[in-house]
Amino acid sequence: MSSASAALDPAAVRRIARLARIRLADEDVAQLQSELGAILGWIEQLNEVDVSGVDPLASVGSATLTMREDVVTDGDQTEAVLANAPAHSGPFYTVPKVVE
Amino acid sequence: MSAPESTYVIEGSTGPWELVIGLEVHAQVVSKAKLFSGASAEYGAEPNSQVSFVDAAFPGMLPVINRECVAQAVRTGLGLKAEINLVSRFDRKNYFYADLPAGYQISQFAHPIVGKGVIEIELESGAIRPIGVTRLHLEQDAGKSMHDQHPSQSFIDLNRAGVALMEIVSEPDMRTPEEAGAYLRKLRTIMRYLGTCDGNMEEGSMRADVNVSVRKAGEPFRTRCEIKNVNSVRFVMQAIEAEARRQVEIWEAGGEVRQETRLYDPSRGETRSMRSKEDAHDYRYFPDPDLLPLVIEQEWVEELATHLPELPDAKKARFMSQYGLPAYDAGVLVMEQATADFYEAVARGRDGKIAANWMLGDFFAGLNRMGRGIEDSPVSAEGLGGLLDLLADATINGRIAKEVMEAMMETGETAAAIVEARGLRQVTDTGAIDGAVDQVLAANPDKLAEYKAGKEKLFGFFVGQVMKAMAGKGNPALVNEALKRKL
């Protein structure tokens, strides 16, 4: 186990799960803590490589973004857009009430 | 940035407190299609009718950037005299909300397309202050949630989801509500000139998040609070003052201001905590793997720069030198491009100062009375120019011109037609003027005697009476002359 796993305490594991909207049973925390710790260990090893003066590699394919012209080519498909929604009403998606 | 010379402070029980204000403005980009999809970006369509599978975050759909949205961001950057970054990058800003289908917003965090710039604001005192712009970046708007349609459900419309926004972040350079208001108005004017954002705060195409903290003079920054989504210049100014007062009270009571997001309630004139959730700012940004770096060419930036319109600061300077206008008048005339264009059409071939005086005076007053703007003015620039021509060639005098202007506003007819139809032509016939003078002197023997006895102030009275007898149409110089001769 690397030093990074020590930095990732059970509270941090729970917090990461909560931010990712993943329900986490108490008995799973320890195992996830160890798995995430192992991943962080790998990252730590990568961090040891000296990359000063090397541009980040964004992609191994074409190096820049292709652009689209400003033309409306899509839309007008309310039914298709709503088709897979767990709930909808008329032209709207519906979700349990979000109270701010 | 130079130290502000502001005298605005909040007086607390422990003495004066200074305000520190920064603004984050979300400006909707003027474009036909969305930032990363081909769905329409137009406002006000049927719910969910302008949604592509990209906007609804269907699995496997890939974003493709809209060139015009990039161009609009570059134009705005150039208008803010800012650095344009030829290489920028998109990141995912992760948060969970029902109107954000992907669970993240595509934004630019580490490498925005536009870097440091500046906006010069003009204050009521006439002072000009530069306010630093930290950055401008491109990002997607979210959808719209409606909470009042159903007792237990919120309704979601994704038409707005994916529309391009520019987030423009200022330095914490502002010290007074007035400066924040001036900054917003100036930014709005610049973007409207550029055609990059319509600046319509009511429709939400321009929204401001306001960062406010207070401190004693000379102190480093204290904890700030962010007031979200304020939708008018007036409310921004009110919210700043209310929030600053709240913070002063907390500090003076021995408390500690907590960094949090707050909402301004205009009906109560106070701010309240919005989400004090500790995770609110934990967005776990990371580079969007669906999008390569955005690389643009310097030649393209220069090409865009050559097509920029004359911007308000330059236009104001030109109005001052070309037409001899005072700074204030020039500033008012350039606030809206339509007003500036109207003015130039009136001033062309005429006296620029007189044109400005009439526009800023009787013409604007008339528009205000009718609740109209320059776009739907009943009097065209040509029409106003026609009135000024009649004044310049002495066909009518200044007093009659005001009357003609009012009639033009009401009827939409030309000045010449109104002057003809109502017989308002100035009387320069000395015989007629002499006649009126004789008549007035004969009718007022007491006043005449007083005048002769040395009460010279009565000269004005006689002028008034003669003008009245001539229904206001006498040439003022000739009337004066005739009176002097006869008295």
Coordinates of C-alpha atoms in Angstrom, one line a residue:
Chain A
M1 CA 0.0 0.0 0.0
S2 CA 1.5 3.4 -1.0
S3 CA 1.5 6.5 1.1
A4 CA -1.5 8.0 -0.9
S5 CA -3.9 5.5 0.6
A6 CA -3.1 6.9 4.0
A7 CA -4.3 10.4 2.8
L8 CA -7.6 8.9 1.7
D9 CA -9.5 8.3 4.9
P10 CA -13.0 6.8 5.1
A11 CA -14.6 10.2 5.3
A12 CA -12.9 11.2 2.0
V13 CA -14.2 8.0 0.3
R14 CA -17.7 8.7 1.5
R15 CA -17.5 12.3 0.2
I16 CA -16.3 11.2 -3.2
A17 CA -19.1 8.8 -3.4
R18 CA -21.6 11.4 -2.4
L19 CA -20.3 13.9 -5.0
A20 CA -20.6 11.2 -7.6
R21 CA -24.1 10.3 -6.5
I22 CA -23.1 6.7 -5.7
R23 CA -24.8 5.1 -2.7
L24 CA -22.1 3.5 -0.6
A25 CA -22.8 0.8 2.0
D26 CA -20.7 1.1 5.2
E27 CA -19.1 -2.3 4.7
D28 CA -17.9 -1.3 1.2
V29 CA -15.9 1.7 2.4
A30 CA -12.8 -0.2 3.5
Q31 CA -12.5 -2.0 0.2
L32 CA -13.0 1.1 -1.9
Q33 CA -10.5 3.0 0.3
S34 CA -7.9 0.4 -0.6
E35 CA -8.8 0.3 -4.3
L36 CA -8.8 4.1 -4.7
G37 CA -5.6 4.2 -2.7
A38 CA -4.0 1.8 -5.1
I39 CA -5.0 4.1 -8.1
L40 CA -3.6 7.1 -6.3
G41 CA -0.4 5.1 -5.8
W42 CA -0.1 4.7 -9.5
I43 CA -0.7 8.3 -10.1
E44 CA 2.1 9.1 -7.6
Q45 CA 4.5 7.0 -9.5
L46 CA 3.6 8.9 -12.7
N47 CA 4.1 12.1 -10.9
E48 CA 7.8 11.1 -10.4
V49 CA 8.5 11.4 -14.1
D50 CA 10.1 14.7 -15.0
V51 CA 7.9 16.3 -17.7
S52 CA 9.2 19.9 -17.4
G53 CA 9.3 21.4 -20.8
V54 CA 7.0 18.8 -22.4
D55 CA 3.6 20.0 -23.6
P56 CA 0.7 18.0 -22.3
L57 CA -0.5 15.4 -24.8
A58 CA -4.1 16.1 -25.5
S59 CA -4.6 13.4 -28.1
V60 CA -2.6 11.0 -30.3
G61 CA -4.9 11.8 -33.2
S62 CA -5.5 15.1 -35.0
A63 CA -4.1 17.7 -32.7
T64 CA -6.8 20.4 -32.7
L65 CA -10.6 20.8 -32.5
T66 CA -12.6 20.9 -35.7
M67 CA -15.3 23.6 -35.8
R68 CA -18.9 23.6 -37.0
E69 CA -20.6 26.5 -38.9
D70 CA -23.3 28.4 -37.0
V71 CA -26.3 26.8 -38.6
V72 CA -29.3 25.2 -37.0
T73 CA -29.3 21.5 -38.1
D74 CA -30.9 19.8 -35.1
G75 CA -33.9 20.0 -32.8
D76 CA -37.7 19.7 -33.3
Q77 CA -37.7 16.2 -31.8
T78 CA -39.3 16.6 -28.4
E79 CA -40.8 13.1 -28.4
A80 CA -37.4 11.5 -29.2
V81 CA -35.7 13.6 -26.6
L82 CA -38.2 12.6 -23.9
A83 CA -38.6 9.0 -25.0
N84 CA -36.1 7.6 -22.5
A85 CA -36.9 9.9 -19.6
P86 CA -38.1 8.1 -16.5
A87 CA -40.9 10.7 -16.2
H88 CA -42.3 13.4 -18.3
S89 CA -45.4 15.5 -18.5
G90 CA -46.4 17.2 -21.8
P91 CA -43.3 18.6 -23.4
F92 CA -41.4 18.7 -20.0
Y93 CA -39.1 16.3 -18.2
T94 CA -40.3 15.9 -14.7
V95 CA -38.2 15.2 -11.6
P96 CA -39.0 15.1 -7.9
K97 CA -39.4 18.6 -6.8
V98 CA -36.1 20.5 -6.3
V99 CA -36.5 23.0 -3.6
E100 CA -33.9 25.7 -3.4
Chain B
M1 CA -4.6 49.0 -10.9
S2 CA -4.4 52.4 -9.2
A3 CA -5.8 52.8 -5.7
P4 CA -9.4 54.0 -5.8
E5 CA -10.2 57.5 -4.6
S6 CA -13.6 56.5 -3.4
T7 CA -15.1 58.1 -0.4
Y8 CA -17.9 55.5 -0.2
V9 CA -17.8 53.7 3.1
I10 CA -20.2 51.9 5.4
E11 CA -20.2 53.6 8.8
G12 CA -20.1 50.9 11.5
S13 CA -20.0 51.3 15.3
T14 CA -16.2 50.7 15.0
G15 CA -15.7 53.3 12.3
P16 CA -15.8 53.2 8.5
W17 CA -15.7 50.0 6.4
E18 CA -14.5 49.9 2.8
L19 CA -16.2 47.6 0.2
V20 CA -14.4 45.2 -2.1
I21 CA -16.5 44.2 -5.1
G22 CA -15.9 41.8 -8.0
L23 CA -18.4 40.8 -10.7
E24 CA -18.9 37.6 -12.7
V25 CA -21.1 38.3 -15.6
H26 CA -22.7 35.5 -17.6
A27 CA -23.5 36.9 -21.1
Q28 CA -25.4 34.8 -23.6
V29 CA -23.6 34.7 -26.9
V30 CA -25.5 35.9 -29.9
S31 CA -25.5 32.9 -32.3
K32 CA -28.0 30.9 -34.3
A33 CA -27.0 27.4 -32.9
K34 CA -25.7 26.3 -29.6
L35 CA -22.1 26.0 -28.5
F36 CA -21.6 22.3 -29.1
S37 CA -24.7 21.2 -31.0
G38 CA -26.8 22.2 -34.1
A39 CA -30.0 23.0 -32.1
S40 CA -31.3 26.5 -32.2
A41 CA -30.3 29.0 -29.5
E42 CA -33.3 31.2 -30.0
Y43 CA -35.2 32.4 -27.0
G44 CA -38.9 31.6 -26.3
A45 CA -39.6 28.4 -28.3
E46 CA -41.9 25.5 -27.3
P47 CA -40.4 23.6 -24.3
N48 CA -37.8 21.0 -25.3
S49 CA -38.2 21.7 -29.0
Q50 CA -34.7 23.0 -29.4
V51 CA -32.8 20.1 -27.9
S52 CA -30.3 17.8 -29.7
F53 CA -29.2 14.5 -28.3
V54 CA -25.9 16.2 -27.4
D55 CA -27.8 18.8 -25.3
A56 CA -29.8 16.0 -23.6
A57 CA -26.6 14.1 -22.9
F58 CA -27.6 10.9 -24.6
P59 CA -24.8 8.3 -24.3
G60 CA -22.2 8.4 -27.0
M61 CA -23.1 11.9 -28.4
L62 CA -20.1 14.1 -29.1
P63 CA -19.9 17.9 -28.9
V64 CA -18.6 19.8 -31.9
I65 CA -17.8 23.5 -31.3
N66 CA -19.6 26.3 -33.1
R67 CA -17.0 28.5 -34.9
E68 CA -19.2 31.7 -34.6
C69 CA -19.4 31.3 -30.8
V70 CA -15.6 31.2 -30.7
A71 CA -15.5 34.3 -32.9
Q72 CA -17.9 36.1 -30.6
A73 CA -15.7 35.4 -27.6
V74 CA -12.7 36.7 -29.5
R75 CA -14.5 39.8 -30.6
T76 CA -15.6 40.5 -27.0
G77 CA -12.0 39.9 -25.8
L78 CA -10.8 42.4 -28.4
G79 CA -13.4 44.9 -27.2
L80 CA -12.2 44.5 -23.7
K81 CA -8.6 45.2 -24.9
A82 CA -7.8 41.7 -23.6
E83 CA -5.2 39.1 -24.4
I84 CA -6.6 36.5 -26.8
N85 CA -5.2 33.0 -26.0
L86 CA -4.6 31.1 -29.3
V87 CA -4.7 27.9 -27.4
S88 CA -7.4 27.3 -24.9
R89 CA -9.1 24.2 -23.5
F90 CA -12.4 22.9 -22.3
D91 CA -12.9 21.3 -18.9
R92 CA -15.8 19.5 -17.2
K93 CA -17.3 21.3 -14.2
N94 CA -19.1 18.6 -12.3
Y95 CA -22.2 19.2 -10.2
F96 CA -25.6 17.5 -9.9
Y97 CA -28.7 19.4 -10.8
A98 CA -31.8 18.3 -12.6
D99 CA -31.4 20.8 -15.5
L100 CA -27.9 19.7 -16.2
P101 CA -28.4 16.4 -18.0
A102 CA -24.8 15.4 -18.4
G103 CA -24.0 16.0 -14.7
Y104 CA -21.3 18.4 -15.8
Q105 CA -21.1 21.7 -17.6
I106 CA -18.5 22.1 -20.3
S107 CA -16.5 25.2 -19.4
Q108 CA -13.0 26.6 -19.5
F109 CA -11.2 26.5 -16.2
A110 CA -7.5 26.3 -16.4
H111 CA -7.1 27.8 -20.0
P112 CA -9.7 30.4 -20.9
I113 CA -9.9 31.8 -24.4
V114 CA -9.5 35.4 -23.2
G115 CA -7.1 36.6 -20.6
K116 CA -6.6 39.9 -18.8
G117 CA -8.4 43.0 -20.1
V118 CA -9.8 46.3 -18.9
I119 CA -13.1 48.2 -18.9
E120 CA -13.0 52.0 -18.3
I121 CA -16.0 53.2 -16.4
E122 CA -17.1 56.7 -16.0
L123 CA -18.6 57.9 -12.7
E124 CA -21.1 60.6 -12.0
S125 CA -18.3 62.9 -10.9
G126 CA -16.9 62.6 -14.4
A127 CA -13.9 60.6 -13.1
I128 CA -12.8 57.7 -15.3
R129 CA -11.6 54.5 -13.6
P130 CA -10.1 51.4 -15.2
I131 CA -11.6 48.1 -13.8
G132 CA -9.5 45.0 -14.5
V133 CA -11.0 42.0 -16.3
T134 CA -9.4 38.8 -15.1
R135 CA -10.6 36.6 -17.9
L136 CA -13.4 35.6 -20.3
H137 CA -14.2 32.0 -21.0
L138 CA -16.8 30.0 -23.0
E139 CA -19.2 27.6 -21.4
Q140 CA -22.6 26.0 -21.8
D141 CA -25.8 27.3 -20.2
A142 CA -27.9 24.9 -18.2
G143 CA -31.6 24.1 -18.8
K144 CA -34.5 25.8 -17.0
S145 CA -36.3 24.3 -14.0
M146 CA -39.9 25.3 -13.1
H147 CA -40.9 24.6 -9.6
D148 CA -44.4 26.1 -9.6
Q149 CA -46.2 23.8 -12.1
H150 CA -46.9 20.8 -9.8
P151 CA -47.0 20.2 -6.1
S152 CA -44.4 17.4 -6.0
Q153 CA -42.5 17.7 -9.2
S154 CA -40.2 20.2 -11.0
F155 CA -40.5 20.6 -14.7
I156 CA -37.4 20.7 -16.9
D157 CA -37.0 22.5 -20.2
L158 CA -33.7 21.9 -22.0
N159 CA -34.0 24.5 -24.7
R160 CA -31.4 26.7 -23.0
A161 CA -29.1 23.8 -22.2
G162 CA -26.0 24.1 -24.3
V163 CA -26.5 27.6 -25.4
A164 CA -23.2 29.4 -25.4
L165 CA -22.3 31.8 -22.6
M166 CA -19.4 34.0 -22.0
E167 CA -18.4 34.2 -18.4
I168 CA -16.6 37.5 -17.8
V169 CA -14.8 37.8 -14.5
S170 CA -13.6 41.1 -13.1
E171 CA -10.8 41.8 -10.7
P172 CA -12.0 42.8 -7.2
D173 CA -11.3 46.4 -8.3
M174 CA -14.7 48.0 -7.5
R175 CA -15.3 49.9 -4.2
T176 CA -18.8 51.3 -4.5
P177 CA -22.2 50.2 -5.7
E178 CA -22.0 53.0 -8.3
E179 CA -18.8 51.6 -9.8
A180 CA -20.4 48.1 -10.0
G181 CA -23.4 49.6 -11.8
A182 CA -21.2 51.6 -14.2
Y183 CA -19.1 48.5 -14.9
L184 CA -22.2 46.5 -15.8
R185 CA -23.6 49.2 -18.0
K186 CA -20.4 49.7 -19.8
L187 CA -19.8 46.0 -20.4
R188 CA -23.4 45.8 -21.7
T189 CA -22.8 48.7 -24.1
I190 CA -19.5 47.2 -25.4
M191 CA -21.2 43.8 -26.1
R192 CA -24.2 45.4 -27.8
Y193 CA -21.9 47.5 -30.0
L194 CA -20.0 44.3 -30.9
G195 CA -23.2 42.3 -31.4
T196 CA -21.9 39.5 -29.2
C197 CA -24.6 39.7 -26.5
D198 CA -27.9 41.5 -26.6
G199 CA -27.5 42.5 -22.9
N200 CA -31.1 41.9 -22.1
M201 CA -31.1 41.4 -18.3
E202 CA -34.9 40.8 -18.1
E203 CA -34.8 37.8 -20.5
G204 CA -31.7 36.6 -18.6
S205 CA -29.3 36.9 -21.5
M206 CA -27.0 38.8 -19.1
R207 CA -26.8 37.8 -15.4
A208 CA -24.4 38.9 -12.7
D209 CA -22.9 37.1 -9.7
V210 CA -21.6 39.6 -7.3
N211 CA -18.7 39.0 -4.9
V212 CA -18.7 41.3 -1.9
S213 CA -16.5 41.7 1.1
V214 CA -15.7 44.5 3.6
R215 CA -12.6 45.6 5.3
K216 CA -11.0 48.4 7.2
A217 CA -8.9 50.8 5.1
G218 CA -5.5 49.3 4.3
E219 CA -6.4 45.8 5.4
P220 CA -6.0 42.7 3.1
F221 CA -9.2 41.2 1.7
R222 CA -11.5 39.6 4.2
T223 CA -13.9 36.6 3.5
R224 CA -16.3 37.3 0.6
C225 CA -19.8 36.1 -0.2
E226 CA -21.2 35.5 -3.6
I227 CA -24.6 36.8 -4.5
K228 CA -25.9 34.7 -7.4
N229 CA -27.9 35.6 -10.4
V230 CA -28.8 39.2 -9.9
N231 CA -30.8 40.3 -12.9
S232 CA -30.8 44.1 -13.0
V233 CA -28.2 46.9 -12.6
R234 CA -30.3 48.4 -9.9
F235 CA -30.6 45.2 -7.9
V236 CA -26.9 44.6 -8.2
M237 CA -26.3 48.0 -6.6
Q238 CA -28.9 47.4 -3.9
A239 CA -27.6 43.8 -3.2
I240 CA -24.1 45.1 -2.7
E241 CA -25.1 47.6 -0.1
A242 CA -27.4 45.2 1.8
E243 CA -24.7 42.5 1.8
A244 CA -22.0 44.9 2.9
R245 CA -24.1 46.1 5.8
R246 CA -24.8 42.5 6.8
Q247 CA -21.1 41.7 6.9
V248 CA -20.2 44.8 8.8
E249 CA -22.8 43.8 11.5
I250 CA -21.3 40.3 11.8
W251 CA -17.7 41.5 12.1
E252 CA -18.6 44.2 14.6
A253 CA -20.6 41.8 16.7
G254 CA -17.4 39.8 17.0
G255 CA -18.5 37.1 14.5
E256 CA -16.9 35.7 11.4
V257 CA -18.3 36.0 7.8
R258 CA -18.6 32.6 6.3
Q259 CA -17.8 32.2 2.6
E260 CA -21.1 31.2 1.0
T261 CA -23.5 31.7 -1.9
R262 CA -26.4 34.0 -1.2
L263 CA -29.5 35.2 -3.0
Y264 CA -30.8 38.8 -3.1
D265 CA -34.4 39.3 -2.3
P266 CA -35.4 42.7 -3.8
S267 CA -38.8 42.8 -2.0
R268 CA -37.0 42.6 1.4
G269 CA -33.9 44.4 0.4
E270 CA -31.7 41.7 1.9
T271 CA -29.6 38.7 1.0
R272 CA -30.1 35.2 2.3
S273 CA -28.0 32.1 2.3
M274 CA -28.6 29.9 -0.7
R275 CA -26.8 26.6 -0.3
S276 CA -24.4 26.4 2.6
K277 CA -23.6 22.9 1.5
E278 CA -19.9 22.3 2.0
D279 CA -19.6 20.7 -1.4
A280 CA -21.1 23.6 -3.4
H281 CA -17.7 24.6 -4.8
D282 CA -16.2 21.2 -5.2
Y283 CA -16.6 20.9 -9.0
R284 CA -13.8 18.4 -9.6
Y285 CA -12.8 20.1 -12.8
F286 CA -10.9 18.0 -15.3
P287 CA -10.1 18.3 -19.0
D288 CA -13.0 17.2 -21.2
P289 CA -11.8 14.1 -23.0
D290 CA -14.4 14.7 -25.7
L291 CA -12.8 17.9 -26.8
L292 CA -9.3 18.6 -28.2
P293 CA -7.6 21.9 -27.4
L294 CA -9.2 24.9 -29.1
V295 CA -6.4 26.3 -31.3
I296 CA -7.1 29.4 -33.3
E297 CA -4.9 31.3 -35.8
Q298 CA -3.5 34.8 -35.1
E299 CA -4.5 35.8 -38.7
W300 CA -8.1 34.9 -37.9
V301 CA -8.0 37.0 -34.7
E302 CA -6.6 39.9 -36.8
E303 CA -9.2 39.4 -39.4
L304 CA -11.9 39.6 -36.7
A305 CA -10.3 42.7 -35.3
T306 CA -10.4 44.5 -38.6
H307 CA -14.2 44.1 -38.7
L308 CA -14.9 45.4 -35.3
P309 CA -17.2 48.4 -35.1
E310 CA -16.0 51.7 -33.6
L311 CA -16.4 51.1 -29.9
P312 CA -18.0 53.5 -27.4
D313 CA -14.8 54.9 -25.9
A314 CA -13.4 55.7 -29.4
K315 CA -16.7 57.1 -30.6
K316 CA -17.0 59.3 -27.5
A317 CA -13.6 60.7 -28.1
R318 CA -14.4 61.3 -31.8
F319 CA -17.7 63.1 -30.9
M320 CA -15.8 65.4 -28.6
S321 CA -13.2 66.3 -31.2
Q322 CA -15.3 66.2 -34.4
Y323 CA -18.4 67.9 -33.1
G324 CA -17.0 69.8 -30.1
L325 CA -19.3 68.1 -27.6
P326 CA -18.6 68.1 -23.9
A327 CA -17.6 64.8 -22.4
Y328 CA -20.9 64.2 -20.6
D329 CA -23.0 64.8 -23.8
A330 CA -20.8 62.6 -25.9
G331 CA -21.0 59.9 -23.2
V332 CA -24.8 59.9 -23.2
L333 CA -25.0 59.8 -27.0
V334 CA -22.7 56.8 -27.4
M335 CA -24.4 54.7 -24.7
E336 CA -26.5 53.0 -27.4
Q337 CA -25.2 52.5 -30.9
A338 CA -28.7 53.4 -32.3
T339 CA -28.6 56.8 -30.4
A340 CA -25.1 57.5 -31.7
D341 CA -26.1 56.7 -35.3
F342 CA -29.2 58.9 -35.0
Y343 CA -27.1 61.7 -33.6
E344 CA -24.6 61.5 -36.5
A345 CA -27.4 61.5 -39.0
V346 CA -28.8 64.7 -37.5
A347 CA -25.4 66.3 -37.1
R348 CA -24.2 65.6 -40.6
G349 CA -23.8 68.9 -42.4
R350 CA -25.2 70.8 -39.4
D351 CA -23.9 72.3 -36.2
G352 CA -23.0 69.3 -34.0
K353 CA -23.5 71.2 -30.7
I354 CA -26.9 72.4 -31.6
A355 CA -27.9 69.0 -32.8
A356 CA -26.7 67.4 -29.5
N357 CA -28.5 70.1 -27.4
W358 CA -31.8 69.4 -29.2
M359 CA -31.4 65.6 -29.0
L360 CA -30.5 65.5 -25.4
G361 CA -33.1 68.2 -24.5
D362 CA -36.5 68.4 -26.1
F363 CA -36.2 65.3 -28.3
F364 CA -35.3 62.9 -25.5
A365 CA -37.8 64.6 -23.2
G366 CA -40.5 64.0 -25.9
L367 CA -39.6 60.4 -26.3
N368 CA -39.7 59.9 -22.5
R369 CA -43.1 61.4 -22.3
M370 CA -44.3 59.0 -25.0
G371 CA -42.6 56.1 -23.4
R372 CA -40.7 55.4 -26.6
G373 CA -37.1 54.6 -27.5
I374 CA -35.0 55.9 -30.3
E375 CA -35.9 52.8 -32.5
D376 CA -39.6 53.6 -32.6
S377 CA -39.3 57.4 -32.5
P378 CA -42.1 59.2 -34.3
V379 CA -39.5 61.7 -35.5
S380 CA -36.7 60.4 -37.7
A381 CA -33.1 61.8 -37.8
E382 CA -34.0 63.4 -41.1
G383 CA -37.1 65.0 -39.5
L384 CA -35.1 66.4 -36.5
G385 CA -32.5 67.7 -39.0
G386 CA -35.2 69.4 -41.0
L387 CA -36.4 71.3 -37.9
L388 CA -32.8 72.4 -37.1
D389 CA -32.5 73.7 -40.7
L390 CA -35.5 75.9 -40.3
L391 CA -34.0 77.2 -37.1
A392 CA -30.6 77.7 -38.8
D393 CA -32.0 79.7 -41.7
A394 CA -34.1 81.8 -39.4
T395 CA -37.4 80.5 -40.8
I396 CA -38.5 80.0 -37.2
N397 CA -37.2 81.2 -33.9
G398 CA -36.1 78.9 -31.0
R399 CA -39.3 79.3 -29.0
I400 CA -41.5 78.3 -32.0
A401 CA -39.0 75.4 -32.7
K402 CA -39.9 73.8 -29.4
E403 CA -43.6 74.0 -30.2
V404 CA -42.9 72.6 -33.7
M405 CA -40.9 69.7 -32.1
E406 CA -43.9 68.8 -29.9
A407 CA -46.2 68.8 -32.9
M408 CA -43.8 66.6 -34.8
M409 CA -43.7 64.1 -32.0
E410 CA -47.5 64.0 -31.9
T411 CA -48.2 64.0 -35.6
G412 CA -45.1 62.6 -37.2
E413 CA -45.3 65.4 -39.8
T414 CA -42.2 67.3 -41.1
A415 CA -41.2 70.5 -39.4
A416 CA -41.7 72.4 -42.7
A417 CA -45.3 71.1 -43.1
I418 CA -46.2 72.1 -39.6
V419 CA -44.7 75.5 -39.9
E420 CA -46.6 76.1 -43.2
A421 CA -49.9 74.7 -42.0
R422 CA -49.9 76.6 -38.7
G423 CA -48.3 79.8 -40.1
L424 CA -45.4 79.7 -37.6
R425 CA -42.9 81.3 -39.9
Q426 CA -40.8 83.9 -38.1
V427 CA -41.9 87.5 -38.8
T428 CA -38.9 89.5 -40.1
D429 CA -41.0 92.2 -41.7
T430 CA -39.9 95.4 -39.8
G431 CA -43.2 97.1 -40.6
A432 CA -45.2 94.4 -38.8
I433 CA -42.8 94.4 -35.9
D434 CA -42.9 98.2 -35.6
G435 CA -46.7 98.0 -35.6
A436 CA -46.7 95.5 -32.8
V437 CA -44.3 97.6 -30.8
D438 CA -46.4 100.8 -31.2
Q439 CA -49.5 98.8 -30.2
V440 CA -47.8 97.5 -27.0
L441 CA -46.4 100.9 -26.0
A442 CA -49.8 102.5 -26.5
A443 CA -51.5 99.9 -24.4
N444 CA -49.1 100.3 -21.5
P445 CA -48.7 104.0 -20.8
D446 CA -47.9 103.5 -17.0
K447 CA -45.1 101.0 -17.7
L448 CA -43.7 103.2 -20.4
A449 CA -43.6 106.1 -18.0
E450 CA -41.8 104.0 -15.4
Y451 CA -39.3 102.9 -18.0
K452 CA -38.6 106.4 -19.1
A453 CA -38.1 107.3 -15.4
G454 CA -35.2 104.9 -15.3
K455 CA -36.7 101.4 -14.5
E456 CA -34.8 99.7 -17.3
K457 CA -35.6 96.3 -16.1
L458 CA -39.0 96.7 -17.8
F459 CA -37.3 96.2 -21.2
G460 CA -37.9 92.5 -20.8
F461 CA -41.5 93.1 -20.1
F462 CA -41.9 94.9 -23.4
V463 CA -40.1 92.2 -25.3
G464 CA -42.5 89.7 -23.8
Q465 CA -45.6 91.7 -24.7
V466 CA -44.5 92.3 -28.2
M467 CA -43.7 88.6 -28.8
K468 CA -47.1 87.8 -27.3
A469 CA -48.8 90.2 -29.6
M470 CA -47.0 88.5 -32.5
A471 CA -48.0 85.0 -31.3
G472 CA -44.4 84.2 -30.6
K473 CA -43.3 84.5 -34.2
G474 CA -41.3 87.7 -34.0
N475 CA -37.7 87.6 -34.8
P476 CA -36.2 88.2 -31.4
A477 CA -33.2 90.3 -32.6
L478 CA -35.5 92.5 -34.7
V479 CA -38.0 92.9 -31.9
N480 CA -35.2 94.1 -29.6
E481 CA -33.9 96.5 -32.1
A482 CA -37.3 98.0 -32.8
L483 CA -38.0 98.4 -29.0
K484 CA -34.6 100.1 -28.4
R485 CA -35.3 102.5 -31.2
K486 CA -38.8 103.4 -30.0
L487 CA -38.3 103.5 -26.2

